[in-house]
Amino acid sequence: MKKTITLSLAALLTLAAFQTVQAQDKSATSKDAKAQKEAKRTEIREKMKNMTPEERKAHKEQVKEKIEKMSPEQKEALKQKVKEAKAEHRNHGKKAAKEAGKS
């Protein structure tokens, strides 16, 4: 009986440790993903800033052509992704305002 309880306790502790490690890994991965996303956005902003008006117009035309070639499912997925990005952007401003108010 004691051996079973000891094994069960050891299994629970191992499981708890494993879940903690997974949570930490997920948190680190999330931070890395956010950093990568920010780096990509910065890169795109810089690229757009350095374009001439003609280059910017040509770039927009290329993007429009790519979107026109997409299937309806891909277009819907893109719309959803844009909607999520806009919501994230709005929420980021709200979070910054809340943090500024707390300080």
Short mmCIF file of the C-alpha atoms (twelve columns), coordinates in Angstrom:
data_MODEL
# 
_entry.id   MODEL 
# 
loop_
_atom_site.group_PDB 
_atom_site.id 
_atom_site.type_symbol 
_atom_site.label_atom_id 
_atom_site.label_alt_id 
_atom_site.label_comp_id 
_atom_site.label_asym_id 
_atom_site.label_seq_id 
_atom_site.Cartn_x 
_atom_site.Cartn_y 
_atom_site.Cartn_z 
_atom_site.pdbx_PDB_model_num 
ATOM 1   C CA . MET A 1   0.000   0.000  0.000   1 
ATOM 2   C CA . LYS A 2   2.779   2.452  0.942   1 
ATOM 3   C CA . LYS A 3   4.647   1.580  -2.240  1 
ATOM 4   C CA . THR A 4   1.554   2.359  -4.337  1 
ATOM 5   C CA . ILE A 5   1.015   5.676  -2.561  1 
ATOM 6   C CA . THR A 6   4.684   6.572  -2.996  1 
ATOM 7   C CA . LEU A 7   4.548   5.717  -6.701  1 
ATOM 8   C CA . SER A 8   1.322   7.682  -7.133  1 
ATOM 9   C CA . LEU A 9   2.820   10.683 -5.353  1 
ATOM 10  C CA . ALA A 10  5.953   10.443 -7.481  1 
ATOM 11  C CA . ALA A 11  3.829   10.266 -10.628 1 
ATOM 12  C CA . LEU A 12  1.814   13.321 -9.565  1 
ATOM 13  C CA . LEU A 13  4.957   15.302 -8.776  1 
ATOM 14  C CA . THR A 14  6.488   14.329 -12.102 1 
ATOM 15  C CA . LEU A 15  3.310   15.335 -13.919 1 
ATOM 16  C CA . ALA A 16  3.175   18.671 -12.083 1 
ATOM 17  C CA . ALA A 17  6.826   19.364 -12.904 1 
ATOM 18  C CA . PHE A 18  6.251   18.463 -16.547 1 
ATOM 19  C CA . GLN A 19  3.222   20.771 -16.774 1 
ATOM 20  C CA . THR A 20  5.218   23.607 -15.202 1 
ATOM 21  C CA . VAL A 21  8.006   23.140 -17.732 1 
ATOM 22  C CA . GLN A 22  5.470   23.072 -20.572 1 
ATOM 23  C CA . ALA A 23  3.880   26.295 -19.327 1 
ATOM 24  C CA . GLN A 24  7.283   27.976 -19.135 1 
ATOM 25  C CA . ASP A 25  8.169   26.768 -22.633 1 
ATOM 26  C CA . LYS A 26  4.845   28.025 -23.960 1 
ATOM 27  C CA . SER A 27  5.418   31.404 -22.316 1 
ATOM 28  C CA . ALA A 28  8.909   31.663 -23.799 1 
ATOM 29  C CA . THR A 29  7.595   30.616 -27.204 1 
ATOM 30  C CA . SER A 30  4.850   33.214 -26.966 1 
ATOM 31  C CA . LYS A 31  7.401   35.931 -26.139 1 
ATOM 32  C CA . ASP A 32  9.602   34.808 -29.040 1 
ATOM 33  C CA . ALA A 33  6.633   34.845 -31.401 1 
ATOM 34  C CA . LYS A 34  5.679   38.355 -30.275 1 
ATOM 35  C CA . ALA A 35  9.257   39.545 -30.737 1 
ATOM 36  C CA . GLN A 36  9.385   38.016 -34.213 1 
ATOM 37  C CA . LYS A 37  6.043   39.586 -35.105 1 
ATOM 38  C CA . GLU A 38  7.230   43.014 -33.940 1 
ATOM 39  C CA . ALA A 39  10.503  42.642 -35.854 1 
ATOM 40  C CA . LYS A 40  8.603   41.725 -39.021 1 
ATOM 41  C CA . ARG A 41  6.240   44.688 -38.608 1 
ATOM 42  C CA . THR A 42  9.169   47.052 -38.086 1 
ATOM 43  C CA . GLU A 43  10.877  45.650 -41.167 1 
ATOM 44  C CA . ILE A 44  7.746   46.180 -43.266 1 
ATOM 45  C CA . ARG A 45  7.263   49.734 -41.951 1 
ATOM 46  C CA . GLU A 46  10.880  50.616 -42.758 1 
ATOM 47  C CA . LYS A 47  10.578  49.091 -46.220 1 
ATOM 48  C CA . MET A 48  7.402   51.082 -46.928 1 
ATOM 49  C CA . LYS A 49  8.943   54.316 -45.597 1 
ATOM 50  C CA . ASN A 50  11.917  53.964 -47.924 1 
ATOM 51  C CA . MET A 51  9.778   53.375 -51.035 1 
ATOM 52  C CA . THR A 52  9.072   56.075 -53.553 1 
ATOM 53  C CA . PRO A 53  5.400   56.776 -54.282 1 
ATOM 54  C CA . GLU A 54  5.711   54.839 -57.555 1 
ATOM 55  C CA . GLU A 55  7.252   51.838 -55.801 1 
ATOM 56  C CA . ARG A 56  4.542   51.943 -53.146 1 
ATOM 57  C CA . LYS A 57  1.840   52.027 -55.825 1 
ATOM 58  C CA . ALA A 58  3.432   49.061 -57.638 1 
ATOM 59  C CA . HIS A 59  3.675   47.157 -54.347 1 
ATOM 60  C CA . LYS A 60  -0.009  47.754 -53.607 1 
ATOM 61  C CA . GLU A 61  -0.918  46.504 -57.090 1 
ATOM 62  C CA . GLN A 62  1.099   43.318 -56.506 1 
ATOM 63  C CA . VAL A 63  -0.710  42.750 -53.218 1 
ATOM 64  C CA . LYS A 64  -4.101  43.289 -54.896 1 
ATOM 65  C CA . GLU A 65  -3.186  40.770 -57.611 1 
ATOM 66  C CA . LYS A 66  -2.165  38.189 -55.005 1 
ATOM 67  C CA . ILE A 67  -5.449  38.661 -53.161 1 
ATOM 68  C CA . GLU A 68  -7.476  38.351 -56.380 1 
ATOM 69  C CA . LYS A 69  -5.782  35.003 -57.118 1 
ATOM 70  C CA . MET A 70  -6.735  33.589 -53.698 1 
ATOM 71  C CA . SER A 71  -9.563  31.128 -53.211 1 
ATOM 72  C CA . PRO A 72  -12.654 32.329 -51.284 1 
ATOM 73  C CA . GLU A 73  -11.506 30.320 -48.240 1 
ATOM 74  C CA . GLN A 74  -8.079  31.954 -48.326 1 
ATOM 75  C CA . LYS A 75  -9.660  35.397 -48.683 1 
ATOM 76  C CA . GLU A 76  -11.900 34.715 -45.686 1 
ATOM 77  C CA . ALA A 77  -8.911  33.519 -43.645 1 
ATOM 78  C CA . LEU A 78  -7.017  36.673 -44.608 1 
ATOM 79  C CA . LYS A 79  -9.970  38.868 -43.612 1 
ATOM 80  C CA . GLN A 80  -10.130 37.093 -40.252 1 
ATOM 81  C CA . LYS A 81  -6.400  37.541 -39.728 1 
ATOM 82  C CA . VAL A 82  -6.657  41.269 -40.508 1 
ATOM 83  C CA . LYS A 83  -9.633  41.592 -38.158 1 
ATOM 84  C CA . GLU A 84  -7.658  39.896 -35.359 1 
ATOM 85  C CA . ALA A 85  -4.637  42.123 -35.983 1 
ATOM 86  C CA . LYS A 86  -6.810  45.239 -35.803 1 
ATOM 87  C CA . ALA A 87  -8.409  44.047 -32.568 1 
ATOM 88  C CA . GLU A 88  -4.980  43.284 -31.108 1 
ATOM 89  C CA . HIS A 89  -3.805  46.755 -32.095 1 
ATOM 90  C CA . ARG A 90  -6.824  48.404 -30.465 1 
ATOM 91  C CA . ASN A 91  -6.388  46.350 -27.291 1 
ATOM 92  C CA . HIS A 92  -2.683  47.191 -27.153 1 
ATOM 93  C CA . GLY A 93  -3.566  50.885 -26.982 1 
ATOM 94  C CA . LYS A 94  -6.087  50.227 -24.213 1 
ATOM 95  C CA . LYS A 95  -3.528  48.221 -22.234 1 
ATOM 96  C CA . ALA A 96  -0.958  51.003 -22.580 1 
ATOM 97  C CA . ALA A 97  -3.507  53.571 -21.381 1 
ATOM 98  C CA . LYS A 98  -4.414  51.407 -18.378 1 
ATOM 99  C CA . GLU A 99  -0.754  50.922 -17.479 1 
ATOM 100 C CA . ALA A 100 -0.110  54.656 -17.791 1 
ATOM 101 C CA . GLY A 101 -3.082  55.317 -15.500 1 
ATOM 102 C CA . LYS A 102 -1.770  52.863 -12.898 1 
ATOM 103 C CA . SER A 103 1.685   54.442 -12.758 1 
# 
